[in-house]
Backbone atoms as SQL, in Angstrom:
CREATE TABLE atoms (id INTEGER PRIMARY KEY, chain TEXT, resi INTEGER, resn TEXT, atom TEXT, x REAL, y REAL, z REAL);
INSERT INTO atoms VALUES
  (1, 'A', 1, 'MET', 'N', 0.806, -1.186, 0.000),
  (2, 'A', 1, 'MET', 'CA', 0.000, 0.000, 0.000),
  (3, 'A', 1, 'MET', 'C', 0.855, 1.258, 0.000),
  (4, 'A', 2, 'ALA', 'N', 1.998, 1.228, 0.657),
  (5, 'A', 2, 'ALA', 'CA', 2.856, 2.405, 0.758),
  (6, 'A', 2, 'ALA', 'C', 3.537, 2.720, -0.571),
  (7, 'A', 3, 'ASN', 'N', 3.786, 1.711, -1.413),
  (8, 'A', 3, 'ASN', 'CA', 4.477, 1.913, -2.680),
  (9, 'A', 3, 'ASN', 'C', 3.534, 2.206, -3.840),
  (10, 'A', 4, 'GLU', 'N', 2.244, 2.209, -3.602),
  (11, 'A', 4, 'GLU', 'CA', 1.289, 2.442, -4.678),
  (12, 'A', 4, 'GLU', 'C', 1.251, 3.910, -5.081),
  (13, 'A', 5, 'ILE', 'N', 1.078, 4.164, -6.370),
  (14, 'A', 5, 'ILE', 'CA', 0.882, 5.516, -6.874),
  (15, 'A', 5, 'ILE', 'C', -0.614, 5.715, -7.046),
  (16, 'A', 6, 'VAL', 'N', -1.150, 6.683, -6.300),
  (17, 'A', 6, 'VAL', 'CA', -2.596, 6.885, -6.294),
  (18, 'A', 6, 'VAL', 'C', -3.032, 7.539, -7.600),
  (19, 'A', 7, 'ASN', 'N', -2.390, 8.651, -7.992),
  (20, 'A', 7, 'ASN', 'CA', -2.767, 9.349, -9.208),
  (21, 'A', 7, 'ASN', 'C', -1.494, 9.640, -10.004),
  (22, 'A', 8, 'PRO', 'N', -1.196, 8.895, -11.070),
  (23, 'A', 8, 'PRO', 'CA', 0.059, 9.085, -11.807),
  (24, 'A', 8, 'PRO', 'C', 0.140, 10.433, -12.524),
  (25, 'A', 9, 'GLN', 'N', -0.988, 11.068, -12.832),
  (26, 'A', 9, 'GLN', 'CA', -0.951, 12.363, -13.501),
  (27, 'A', 9, 'GLN', 'C', -0.366, 13.435, -12.596),
  (28, 'A', 10, 'ILE', 'N', -0.662, 13.371, -11.311),
  (29, 'A', 10, 'ILE', 'CA', -0.145, 14.362, -10.371),
  (30, 'A', 10, 'ILE', 'C', 1.355, 14.196, -10.200),
  (31, 'A', 11, 'THR', 'N', 1.853, 12.972, -10.101),
  (32, 'A', 11, 'THR', 'CA', 3.290, 12.761, -9.915),
  (33, 'A', 11, 'THR', 'C', 4.078, 13.161, -11.156),
  (34, 'A', 12, 'ASP', 'N', 3.522, 12.943, -12.352),
  (35, 'A', 12, 'ASP', 'CA', 4.200, 13.374, -13.578),
  (36, 'A', 12, 'ASP', 'C', 4.299, 14.885, -13.649),
  (37, 'A', 13, 'ALA', 'N', 3.255, 15.575, -13.232),
  (38, 'A', 13, 'ALA', 'CA', 3.267, 17.047, -13.263),
  (39, 'A', 13, 'ALA', 'C', 4.283, 17.597, -12.273),
  (40, 'A', 14, 'VAL', 'N', 4.428, 16.957, -11.136),
  (41, 'A', 14, 'VAL', 'CA', 5.380, 17.417, -10.126),
  (42, 'A', 14, 'VAL', 'C', 6.811, 17.198, -10.598),
  (43, 'A', 15, 'THR', 'N', 7.109, 16.078, -11.230),
  (44, 'A', 15, 'THR', 'CA', 8.479, 15.794, -11.660),
  (45, 'A', 15, 'THR', 'C', 8.884, 16.636, -12.859),
  (46, 'A', 16, 'GLN', 'N', 7.944, 17.051, -13.697),
  (47, 'A', 16, 'GLN', 'CA', 8.287, 17.825, -14.885),
  (48, 'A', 16, 'GLN', 'C', 8.235, 19.325, -14.650),
  (49, 'A', 17, 'ALA', 'N', 7.707, 19.806, -13.541),
  (50, 'A', 17, 'ALA', 'CA', 7.565, 21.239, -13.296),
  (51, 'A', 17, 'ALA', 'C', 8.897, 21.984, -13.267),
  (52, 'A', 18, 'PRO', 'N', 9.957, 21.506, -12.588),
  (53, 'A', 18, 'PRO', 'CA', 11.203, 22.273, -12.572),
  (54, 'A', 18, 'PRO', 'C', 11.874, 22.356, -13.939),
  (55, 'A', 19, 'GLN', 'N', 11.721, 21.363, -14.793),
  (56, 'A', 19, 'GLN', 'CA', 12.360, 21.372, -16.097),
  (57, 'A', 19, 'GLN', 'C', 11.703, 22.377, -17.036),
  (58, 'A', 20, 'ALA', 'N', 10.417, 22.620, -16.893),
  (59, 'A', 20, 'ALA', 'CA', 9.688, 23.507, -17.787),
  (60, 'A', 20, 'ALA', 'C', 9.885, 24.977, -17.441),
  (61, 'A', 21, 'SER', 'N', 10.475, 25.281, -16.275),
  (62, 'A', 21, 'SER', 'CA', 10.571, 26.678, -15.848),
  (63, 'A', 21, 'SER', 'C', 11.635, 27.462, -16.603),
  (64, 'A', 22, 'GLY', 'N', 12.549, 26.797, -17.321),
  (65, 'A', 22, 'GLY', 'CA', 13.556, 27.528, -18.105),
  (66, 'A', 22, 'GLY', 'C', 14.784, 27.842, -17.265),
  (67, 'A', 23, 'ASP', 'N', 15.043, 29.114, -17.017),
  (68, 'A', 23, 'ASP', 'CA', 16.219, 29.543, -16.281),
  (69, 'A', 23, 'ASP', 'C', 16.031, 29.251, -14.797),
  (70, 'A', 24, 'GLN', 'N', 16.908, 28.458, -14.235),
  (71, 'A', 24, 'GLN', 'CA', 16.800, 28.063, -12.835),
  (72, 'A', 24, 'GLN', 'C', 17.265, 29.163, -11.879),
  (73, 'A', 25, 'ARG', 'N', 18.019, 30.171, -12.389),
  (74, 'A', 25, 'ARG', 'CA', 18.597, 31.190, -11.529),
  (75, 'A', 25, 'ARG', 'C', 17.640, 32.332, -11.242),
  (76, 'A', 26, 'GLY', 'N', 16.459, 32.306, -11.787),
  (77, 'A', 26, 'GLY', 'CA', 15.485, 33.368, -11.538),
  (78, 'A', 26, 'GLY', 'C', 15.570, 34.454, -12.595),
  (79, 'A', 27, 'SER', 'N', 14.701, 35.437, -12.469),
  (80, 'A', 27, 'SER', 'CA', 14.679, 36.511, -13.452),
  (81, 'A', 27, 'SER', 'C', 15.778, 37.509, -13.139),
  (82, 'A', 28, 'ARG', 'N', 16.415, 38.013, -14.181),
  (83, 'A', 28, 'ARG', 'CA', 17.512, 38.964, -14.038),
  (84, 'A', 28, 'ARG', 'C', 17.225, 40.181, -14.890),
  (85, 'A', 29, 'ARG', 'N', 17.626, 41.347, -14.397),
  (86, 'A', 29, 'ARG', 'CA', 17.391, 42.583, -15.131),
  (87, 'A', 29, 'ARG', 'C', 18.284, 42.628, -16.370),
  (88, 'A', 30, 'VAL', 'N', 17.712, 43.067, -17.468),
  (89, 'A', 30, 'VAL', 'CA', 18.456, 43.273, -18.708),
  (90, 'A', 30, 'VAL', 'C', 18.261, 44.732, -19.095),
  (91, 'A', 31, 'ILE', 'N', 19.367, 45.476, -19.253),
  (92, 'A', 31, 'ILE', 'CA', 19.286, 46.880, -19.616),
  (93, 'A', 31, 'ILE', 'C', 20.200, 47.163, -20.793),
  (94, 'A', 32, 'VAL', 'N', 19.933, 48.264, -21.483),
  (95, 'A', 32, 'VAL', 'CA', 20.680, 48.654, -22.676),
  (96, 'A', 32, 'VAL', 'C', 21.451, 49.925, -22.365),
  (97, 'A', 33, 'GLY', 'N', 22.724, 49.951, -22.783),
  (98, 'A', 33, 'GLY', 'CA', 23.555, 51.124, -22.539),
  (99, 'A', 33, 'GLY', 'C', 24.639, 51.264, -23.592),
  (100, 'A', 34, 'THR', 'N', 25.472, 52.298, -23.433),
  (101, 'A', 34, 'THR', 'CA', 26.543, 52.599, -24.374),
  (102, 'A', 34, 'THR', 'C', 27.889, 52.391, -23.693),
  (103, 'A', 35, 'VAL', 'N', 28.815, 51.726, -24.364),
  (104, 'A', 35, 'VAL', 'CA', 30.145, 51.493, -23.814),
  (105, 'A', 35, 'VAL', 'C', 30.913, 52.812, -23.825),
  (106, 'A', 36, 'THR', 'N', 31.420, 53.226, -22.654),
  (107, 'A', 36, 'THR', 'CA', 32.180, 54.468, -22.563),
  (108, 'A', 36, 'THR', 'C', 33.664, 54.218, -22.343),
  (109, 'A', 37, 'SER', 'N', 34.043, 53.020, -21.897),
  (110, 'A', 37, 'SER', 'CA', 35.447, 52.699, -21.711),
  (111, 'A', 37, 'SER', 'C', 35.630, 51.198, -21.834),
  (112, 'A', 38, 'SER', 'N', 36.700, 50.794, -22.510),
  (113, 'A', 38, 'SER', 'CA', 37.022, 49.362, -22.613),
  (114, 'A', 38, 'SER', 'C', 38.526, 49.160, -22.459),
  (115, 'A', 39, 'ASN', 'N', 39.168, 49.993, -21.662),
  (116, 'A', 39, 'ASN', 'CA', 40.616, 49.917, -21.488),
  (117, 'A', 39, 'ASN', 'C', 41.042, 48.783, -20.564),
  (118, 'A', 40, 'MET', 'N', 40.153, 48.310, -19.703),
  (119, 'A', 40, 'MET', 'CA', 40.497, 47.258, -18.755),
  (120, 'A', 40, 'MET', 'C', 40.396, 45.891, -19.414),
  (121, 'A', 41, 'ASP', 'N', 41.092, 44.909, -18.835),
  (122, 'A', 41, 'ASP', 'CA', 41.065, 43.555, -19.368),
  (123, 'A', 41, 'ASP', 'C', 39.797, 42.854, -18.892),
  (124, 'A', 42, 'LYS', 'N', 38.994, 42.358, -19.834),
  (125, 'A', 42, 'LYS', 'CA', 37.745, 41.637, -19.573),
  (126, 'A', 42, 'LYS', 'C', 36.714, 42.480, -18.835),
  (127, 'A', 43, 'THR', 'N', 36.828, 43.799, -18.893),
  (128, 'A', 43, 'THR', 'CA', 35.875, 44.687, -18.239),
  (129, 'A', 43, 'THR', 'C', 35.602, 45.881, -19.137),
  (130, 'A', 44, 'ALA', 'N', 34.356, 46.296, -19.193),
  (131, 'A', 44, 'ALA', 'CA', 33.970, 47.500, -19.926),
  (132, 'A', 44, 'ALA', 'C', 33.096, 48.344, -19.008),
  (133, 'A', 45, 'THR', 'N', 33.130, 49.655, -19.223),
  (134, 'A', 45, 'THR', 'CA', 32.256, 50.554, -18.484),
  (135, 'A', 45, 'THR', 'C', 31.104, 50.935, -19.404),
  (136, 'A', 46, 'VAL', 'N', 29.887, 50.702, -18.946),
  (137, 'A', 46, 'VAL', 'CA', 28.695, 50.978, -19.740),
  (138, 'A', 46, 'VAL', 'C', 27.887, 52.055, -19.038),
  (139, 'A', 47, 'THR', 'N', 27.509, 53.090, -19.789),
  (140, 'A', 47, 'THR', 'CA', 26.672, 54.159, -19.255),
  (141, 'A', 47, 'THR', 'C', 25.243, 53.949, -19.730),
  (142, 'A', 48, 'VAL', 'N', 24.321, 53.926, -18.769),
  (143, 'A', 48, 'VAL', 'CA', 22.896, 53.759, -19.070),
  (144, 'A', 48, 'VAL', 'C', 22.206, 55.077, -18.775),
  (145, 'A', 49, 'ILE', 'N', 21.487, 55.603, -19.763),
  (146, 'A', 49, 'ILE', 'CA', 20.791, 56.883, -19.624),
  (147, 'A', 49, 'ILE', 'C', 19.300, 56.610, -19.496),
  (148, 'A', 50, 'ARG', 'N', 18.702, 57.134, -18.425),
  (149, 'A', 50, 'ARG', 'CA', 17.261, 57.017, -18.209),
  (150, 'A', 50, 'ARG', 'C', 16.660, 58.408, -18.169),
  (151, 'A', 51, 'ARG', 'N', 15.443, 58.539, -18.661),
  (152, 'A', 51, 'ARG', 'CA', 14.725, 59.818, -18.568),
  (153, 'A', 51, 'ARG', 'C', 13.579, 59.620, -17.593),
  (154, 'A', 52, 'VAL', 'N', 13.610, 60.403, -16.513),
  (155, 'A', 52, 'VAL', 'CA', 12.582, 60.300, -15.489),
  (156, 'A', 52, 'VAL', 'C', 11.878, 61.641, -15.354),
  (157, 'A', 53, 'ARG', 'N', 10.631, 61.606, -14.907),
  (158, 'A', 53, 'ARG', 'CA', 9.857, 62.832, -14.748),
  (159, 'A', 53, 'ARG', 'C', 9.938, 63.294, -13.303),
  (160, 'A', 54, 'ASP', 'N', 10.200, 64.564, -13.107),
  (161, 'A', 54, 'ASP', 'CA', 10.240, 65.146, -11.771),
  (162, 'A', 54, 'ASP', 'C', 8.846, 65.099, -11.162),
  (163, 'A', 55, 'ARG', 'N', 8.751, 64.653, -9.903),
  (164, 'A', 55, 'ARG', 'CA', 7.440, 64.484, -9.273),
  (165, 'A', 55, 'ARG', 'C', 6.760, 65.818, -8.992),
  (166, 'A', 56, 'ARG', 'N', 7.544, 66.822, -8.690),
  (167, 'A', 56, 'ARG', 'CA', 6.944, 68.102, -8.317),
  (168, 'A', 56, 'ARG', 'C', 6.694, 69.000, -9.528),
  (169, 'A', 57, 'PHE', 'N', 7.711, 69.159, -10.382),
  (170, 'A', 57, 'PHE', 'CA', 7.603, 70.101, -11.489),
  (171, 'A', 57, 'PHE', 'C', 7.260, 69.448, -12.822),
  (172, 'A', 58, 'HIS', 'N', 7.169, 68.113, -12.863),
  (173, 'A', 58, 'HIS', 'CA', 6.792, 67.363, -14.071),
  (174, 'A', 58, 'HIS', 'C', 7.741, 67.627, -15.234),
  (175, 'A', 59, 'LYS', 'N', 8.968, 67.933, -14.917),
  (176, 'A', 59, 'LYS', 'CA', 9.987, 68.180, -15.942),
  (177, 'A', 59, 'LYS', 'C', 10.775, 66.884, -16.130),
  (178, 'A', 60, 'PHE', 'N', 11.162, 66.586, -17.361),
  (179, 'A', 60, 'PHE', 'CA', 11.917, 65.368, -17.626),
  (180, 'A', 60, 'PHE', 'C', 13.393, 65.611, -17.341),
  (181, 'A', 61, 'LEU', 'N', 13.976, 64.715, -16.560),
  (182, 'A', 61, 'LEU', 'CA', 15.382, 64.812, -16.183),
  (183, 'A', 61, 'LEU', 'C', 16.136, 63.620, -16.739),
  (184, 'A', 62, 'THR', 'N', 17.419, 63.807, -17.009),
  (185, 'A', 62, 'THR', 'CA', 18.262, 62.735, -17.510),
  (186, 'A', 62, 'THR', 'C', 19.090, 62.181, -16.363),
  (187, 'A', 63, 'ARG', 'N', 18.963, 60.895, -16.129),
  (188, 'A', 63, 'ARG', 'CA', 19.740, 60.217, -15.094),
  (189, 'A', 63, 'ARG', 'C', 20.734, 59.272, -15.763),
  (190, 'A', 64, 'ARG', 'N', 22.001, 59.353, -15.360),
  (191, 'A', 64, 'ARG', 'CA', 23.035, 58.486, -15.919),
  (192, 'A', 64, 'ARG', 'C', 23.587, 57.581, -14.821),
  (193, 'A', 65, 'MET', 'N', 23.789, 56.318, -15.161),
  (194, 'A', 65, 'MET', 'CA', 24.427, 55.371, -14.249),
  (195, 'A', 65, 'MET', 'C', 25.543, 54.669, -14.997),
  (196, 'A', 66, 'LYS', 'N', 26.666, 54.497, -14.327),
  (197, 'A', 66, 'LYS', 'CA', 27.792, 53.771, -14.918),
  (198, 'A', 66, 'LYS', 'C', 27.863, 52.392, -14.279),
  (199, 'A', 67, 'TYR', 'N', 28.008, 51.383, -15.117),
  (200, 'A', 67, 'TYR', 'CA', 28.134, 50.015, -14.652),
  (201, 'A', 67, 'TYR', 'C', 29.430, 49.422, -15.172),
  (202, 'A', 68, 'HIS', 'N', 30.132, 48.665, -14.314),
  (203, 'A', 68, 'HIS', 'CA', 31.283, 47.881, -14.761),
  (204, 'A', 68, 'HIS', 'C', 30.749, 46.517, -15.180),
  (205, 'A', 69, 'VAL', 'N', 31.073, 46.118, -16.414),
  (206, 'A', 69, 'VAL', 'CA', 30.482, 44.942, -17.031),
  (207, 'A', 69, 'VAL', 'C', 31.574, 43.937, -17.352),
  (208, 'A', 70, 'HIS', 'N', 31.310, 42.665, -17.087),
  (209, 'A', 70, 'HIS', 'CA', 32.259, 41.601, -17.419),
  (210, 'A', 70, 'HIS', 'C', 32.155, 41.286, -18.909),
  (211, 'A', 71, 'ASP', 'N', 33.265, 41.465, -19.612),
  (212, 'A', 71, 'ASP', 'CA', 33.341, 41.216, -21.063),
  (213, 'A', 71, 'ASP', 'C', 34.402, 40.143, -21.277),
  (214, 'A', 72, 'GLU', 'N', 33.983, 38.891, -21.315),
  (215, 'A', 72, 'GLU', 'CA', 34.901, 37.752, -21.318),
  (216, 'A', 72, 'GLU', 'C', 35.891, 37.778, -22.479),
  (217, 'A', 73, 'HIS', 'N', 35.438, 38.145, -23.681),
  (218, 'A', 73, 'HIS', 'CA', 36.288, 38.069, -24.867),
  (219, 'A', 73, 'HIS', 'C', 36.792, 39.434, -25.337),
  (220, 'A', 74, 'ASN', 'N', 36.633, 40.469, -24.533),
  (221, 'A', 74, 'ASN', 'CA', 37.070, 41.832, -24.872),
  (222, 'A', 74, 'ASN', 'C', 36.524, 42.282, -26.231),
  (223, 'A', 75, 'THR', 'N', 35.239, 42.068, -26.466),
  (224, 'A', 75, 'THR', 'CA', 34.638, 42.422, -27.745),
  (225, 'A', 75, 'THR', 'C', 34.052, 43.826, -27.760),
  (226, 'A', 76, 'ALA', 'N', 33.794, 44.410, -26.598),
  (227, 'A', 76, 'ALA', 'CA', 33.151, 45.729, -26.539),
  (228, 'A', 76, 'ALA', 'C', 34.144, 46.825, -26.892),
  (229, 'A', 77, 'LYS', 'N', 33.712, 47.744, -27.729),
  (230, 'A', 77, 'LYS', 'CA', 34.504, 48.916, -28.112),
  (231, 'A', 77, 'LYS', 'C', 33.729, 50.167, -27.707),
  (232, 'A', 78, 'VAL', 'N', 34.445, 51.269, -27.546),
  (233, 'A', 78, 'VAL', 'CA', 33.810, 52.520, -27.128),
  (234, 'A', 78, 'VAL', 'C', 32.796, 52.947, -28.178),
  (235, 'A', 79, 'GLY', 'N', 31.583, 53.259, -27.725),
  (236, 'A', 79, 'GLY', 'CA', 30.512, 53.688, -28.617),
  (237, 'A', 79, 'GLY', 'C', 29.529, 52.599, -28.978),
  (238, 'A', 80, 'ASP', 'N', 29.839, 51.348, -28.682),
  (239, 'A', 80, 'ASP', 'CA', 28.909, 50.252, -28.970),
  (240, 'A', 80, 'ASP', 'C', 27.680, 50.357, -28.080),
  (241, 'A', 81, 'VAL', 'N', 26.532, 50.021, -28.636),
  (242, 'A', 81, 'VAL', 'CA', 25.308, 49.916, -27.846),
  (243, 'A', 81, 'VAL', 'C', 25.155, 48.448, -27.490),
  (244, 'A', 82, 'VAL', 'N', 25.137, 48.150, -26.176),
  (245, 'A', 82, 'VAL', 'CA', 25.158, 46.763, -25.710),
  (246, 'A', 82, 'VAL', 'C', 24.006, 46.497, -24.761),
  (247, 'A', 83, 'GLU', 'N', 23.725, 45.211, -24.614),
  (248, 'A', 83, 'GLU', 'CA', 22.708, 44.738, -23.686),
  (249, 'A', 83, 'GLU', 'C', 23.452, 44.040, -22.553),
  (250, 'A', 84, 'ILE', 'N', 23.169, 44.425, -21.297),
  (251, 'A', 84, 'ILE', 'CA', 23.849, 43.815, -20.164),
  (252, 'A', 84, 'ILE', 'C', 22.824, 43.174, -19.242),
  (253, 'A', 85, 'VAL', 'N', 23.265, 42.158, -18.516),
  (254, 'A', 85, 'VAL', 'CA', 22.363, 41.400, -17.649),
  (255, 'A', 85, 'VAL', 'C', 23.000, 41.277, -16.267),
  (256, 'A', 86, 'GLU', 'N', 22.153, 41.274, -15.232),
  (257, 'A', 86, 'GLU', 'CA', 22.635, 41.097, -13.865),
  (258, 'A', 86, 'GLU', 'C', 23.308, 39.740, -13.715),
  (259, 'A', 87, 'SER', 'N', 24.337, 39.688, -12.860),
  (260, 'A', 87, 'SER', 'CA', 24.997, 38.418, -12.594),
  (261, 'A', 87, 'SER', 'C', 25.546, 38.418, -11.183),
  (262, 'A', 88, 'ARG', 'N', 26.226, 37.364, -10.834),
  (263, 'A', 88, 'ARG', 'CA', 26.830, 37.271, -9.511),
  (264, 'A', 88, 'ARG', 'C', 27.966, 38.280, -9.409),
  (265, 'A', 89, 'PRO', 'N', 28.374, 38.677, -8.218),
  (266, 'A', 89, 'PRO', 'CA', 29.513, 39.590, -8.090),
  (267, 'A', 89, 'PRO', 'C', 30.798, 38.937, -8.597),
  (268, 'A', 90, 'MET', 'N', 31.470, 39.606, -9.526),
  (269, 'A', 90, 'MET', 'CA', 32.718, 39.078, -10.080),
  (270, 'A', 90, 'MET', 'C', 33.932, 39.796, -9.518),
  (271, 'A', 91, 'SER', 'N', 33.727, 40.979, -8.978),
  (272, 'A', 91, 'SER', 'CA', 34.786, 41.723, -8.307),
  (273, 'A', 91, 'SER', 'C', 34.118, 42.729, -7.379),
  (274, 'A', 92, 'LYS', 'N', 34.889, 43.674, -6.881),
  (275, 'A', 92, 'LYS', 'CA', 34.337, 44.666, -5.962),
  (276, 'A', 92, 'LYS', 'C', 33.251, 45.506, -6.631),
  (277, 'A', 93, 'THR', 'N', 33.415, 45.813, -7.913),
  (278, 'A', 93, 'THR', 'CA', 32.471, 46.700, -8.599),
  (279, 'A', 93, 'THR', 'C', 31.689, 46.031, -9.726),
  (280, 'A', 94, 'LYS', 'N', 32.080, 44.839, -10.177),
  (281, 'A', 94, 'LYS', 'CA', 31.410, 44.197, -11.317),
  (282, 'A', 94, 'LYS', 'C', 30.272, 43.306, -10.860),
  (283, 'A', 95, 'ARG', 'N', 29.047, 43.680, -11.270),
  (284, 'A', 95, 'ARG', 'CA', 27.850, 42.892, -10.964),
  (285, 'A', 95, 'ARG', 'C', 27.029, 42.613, -12.226),
  (286, 'A', 96, 'TRP', 'N', 27.565, 42.912, -13.394),
  (287, 'A', 96, 'TRP', 'CA', 26.833, 42.785, -14.659),
  (288, 'A', 96, 'TRP', 'C', 27.694, 42.030, -15.662),
  (289, 'A', 97, 'ARG', 'N', 27.025, 41.353, -16.619),
  (290, 'A', 97, 'ARG', 'CA', 27.690, 40.638, -17.703),
  (291, 'A', 97, 'ARG', 'C', 27.235, 41.204, -19.031),
  (292, 'A', 98, 'LEU', 'N', 28.119, 41.170, -20.025),
  (293, 'A', 98, 'LEU', 'CA', 27.770, 41.587, -21.378),
  (294, 'A', 98, 'LEU', 'C', 26.943, 40.478, -22.013),
  (295, 'A', 99, 'LEU', 'N', 25.718, 40.810, -22.425),
  (296, 'A', 99, 'LEU', 'CA', 24.831, 39.811, -23.007),
  (297, 'A', 99, 'LEU', 'C', 24.965, 39.785, -24.526),
  (298, 'A', 100, 'SER', 'N', 24.843, 40.956, -25.158),
  (299, 'A', 100, 'SER', 'CA', 24.974, 41.018, -26.618),
  (300, 'A', 100, 'SER', 'C', 25.274, 42.446, -27.037),
  (301, 'A', 101, 'THR', 'N', 25.773, 42.566, -28.263),
  (302, 'A', 101, 'THR', 'CA', 26.035, 43.876, -28.845),
  (303, 'A', 101, 'THR', 'C', 24.920, 44.174, -29.830),
  (304, 'A', 102, 'LEU', 'N', 24.186, 45.257, -29.583),
  (305, 'A', 102, 'LEU', 'CA', 23.061, 45.608, -30.452),
  (306, 'A', 102, 'LEU', 'C', 23.520, 46.353, -31.687),
  (307, 'A', 103, 'SER', 'N', 24.455, 47.298, -31.530),
  (308, 'A', 103, 'SER', 'CA', 25.002, 48.006, -32.697),
  (309, 'A', 103, 'SER', 'C', 26.433, 48.401, -32.415),
  (310, 'A', 104, 'ARG', 'N', 27.241, 48.346, -33.438),
  (311, 'A', 104, 'ARG', 'CA', 28.654, 48.681, -33.340),
  (312, 'A', 104, 'ARG', 'C', 28.857, 50.177, -33.504),
  (313, 'A', 105, 'ALA', 'N', 29.947, 50.693, -32.936),
  (314, 'A', 105, 'ALA', 'CA', 30.299, 52.100, -33.077),
  (315, 'A', 105, 'ALA', 'C', 30.812, 52.346, -34.487),
  (316, 'A', 106, 'VAL', 'N', 30.550, 53.524, -35.014),
  (317, 'A', 106, 'VAL', 'CA', 31.032, 53.886, -36.339),
  (318, 'A', 106, 'VAL', 'C', 32.490, 54.284, -36.207),
  (319, 'A', 107, 'GLU', 'N', 33.353, 53.601, -36.961),
  (320, 'A', 107, 'GLU', 'CA', 34.778, 53.906, -36.897),
  (321, 'A', 107, 'GLU', 'C', 35.073, 55.096, -37.787),
  (322, 'A', 108, 'ALA', 'N', 35.863, 56.026, -37.256),
  (323, 'A', 108, 'ALA', 'CA', 36.225, 57.224, -38.016),
  (324, 'A', 108, 'ALA', 'C', 37.255, 56.869, -39.077),
  (325, 'A', 109, 'ASP', 'N', 37.105, 57.455, -40.246),
  (326, 'A', 109, 'ASP', 'CA', 38.045, 57.230, -41.342),
  (327, 'A', 109, 'ASP', 'C', 39.313, 58.026, -41.059),
  (328, 'A', 110, 'GLN', 'N', 40.462, 57.378, -41.090),
  (329, 'A', 110, 'GLN', 'CA', 41.725, 58.033, -40.761),
  (330, 'A', 110, 'GLN', 'C', 42.123, 59.070, -41.812),
  (331, 'A', 111, 'HIS', 'N', 41.776, 58.842, -43.073),
  (332, 'A', 111, 'HIS', 'CA', 42.172, 59.773, -44.138),
  (333, 'A', 111, 'HIS', 'C', 41.407, 61.087, -44.044),
  (334, 'A', 112, 'THR', 'N', 40.188, 61.057, -43.629),
  (335, 'A', 112, 'THR', 'CA', 39.382, 62.270, -43.539),
  (336, 'A', 112, 'THR', 'C', 39.897, 63.178, -42.428),
  (337, 'A', 113, 'HIS', 'N', 40.232, 62.600, -41.284),
  (338, 'A', 113, 'HIS', 'CA', 40.663, 63.408, -40.153),
  (339, 'A', 113, 'HIS', 'C', 42.115, 63.868, -40.278),
  (340, 'A', 114, 'ALA', 'N', 42.914, 63.184, -41.069),
  (341, 'A', 114, 'ALA', 'CA', 44.318, 63.566, -41.203),
  (342, 'A', 114, 'ALA', 'C', 44.442, 64.919, -41.890),
  (343, 'A', 115, 'GLY', 'N', 43.628, 65.189, -42.875),
  (344, 'A', 115, 'GLY', 'CA', 43.686, 66.466, -43.580),
  (345, 'A', 115, 'GLY', 'C', 43.018, 67.593, -42.820),
  (346, 'A', 116, 'ALA', 'N', 42.160, 67.287, -41.885),
  (347, 'A', 116, 'ALA', 'CA', 41.416, 68.312, -41.159),
  (348, 'A', 116, 'ALA', 'C', 42.275, 69.034, -40.132),
  (349, 'A', 117, 'HIS', 'N', 43.359, 68.412, -39.675),
  (350, 'A', 117, 'HIS', 'CA', 44.169, 69.001, -38.622),
  (351, 'A', 117, 'HIS', 'C', 45.339, 69.824, -39.159),
  (352, 'A', 118, 'THR', 'N', 45.502, 69.892, -40.451),
  (353, 'A', 118, 'THR', 'CA', 46.610, 70.675, -40.995),
  (354, 'A', 118, 'THR', 'C', 46.246, 72.151, -41.054),
  (355, 'A', 119, 'GLU', 'N', 47.240, 72.981, -41.030),
  (356, 'A', 119, 'GLU', 'CA', 47.033, 74.414, -41.087),
  (357, 'A', 119, 'GLU', 'C', 46.597, 74.839, -42.482),
  (358, 'A', 120, 'PRO', 'N', 45.696, 75.809, -42.603),
  (359, 'A', 120, 'PRO', 'CA', 45.287, 76.283, -43.928),
  (360, 'A', 120, 'PRO', 'C', 46.425, 77.034, -44.616),
  (361, 'A', 121, 'GLN', 'N', 46.487, 76.875, -45.913),
  (362, 'A', 121, 'GLN', 'CA', 47.529, 77.553, -46.706),
  (363, 'A', 121, 'GLN', 'C', 47.136, 79.019, -46.923),
  (364, 'A', 122, 'ILE', 'N', 48.044, 79.920, -46.616),
  (365, 'A', 122, 'ILE', 'CA', 47.814, 81.359, -46.811),
  (366, 'A', 122, 'ILE', 'C', 48.693, 81.826, -47.952),
  (367, 'A', 123, 'GLU', 'N', 48.072, 82.428, -48.959),
  (368, 'A', 123, 'GLU', 'CA', 48.833, 82.932, -50.106),
  (369, 'A', 123, 'GLU', 'C', 49.361, 84.318, -49.802),
  (370, 'A', 124, 'LYS', 'N', 50.614, 84.595, -50.229),
  (371, 'A', 124, 'LYS', 'CA', 51.215, 85.923, -50.007),
  (372, 'A', 124, 'LYS', 'C', 51.438, 86.627, -51.307);
């Protein structure tokens, strides 16, 4: 009597419930920002800009937050728009991981800027 399964449908639902939930680590915040520095090894600094409304004057204000992001393969370049996700603490300041790069920064053409810095020719 102790080894009998009373309702097999209930036991199947219980055993399959954890597998169907997807990510076992829970929900994590995903935010979009711009890379402002990538000079460190495996770390990038991402600035996230939010626009919030002032409660008293109803004026829109710009709020900026800087996050240190773990970039395992050093793929982030300054100006890239990236998606970052919360993760476990990796150092004193790193609590975010680089999830994906949404758009790459436009690289400046070296030939165009080389001529722009020369002095103008003055005819005598």
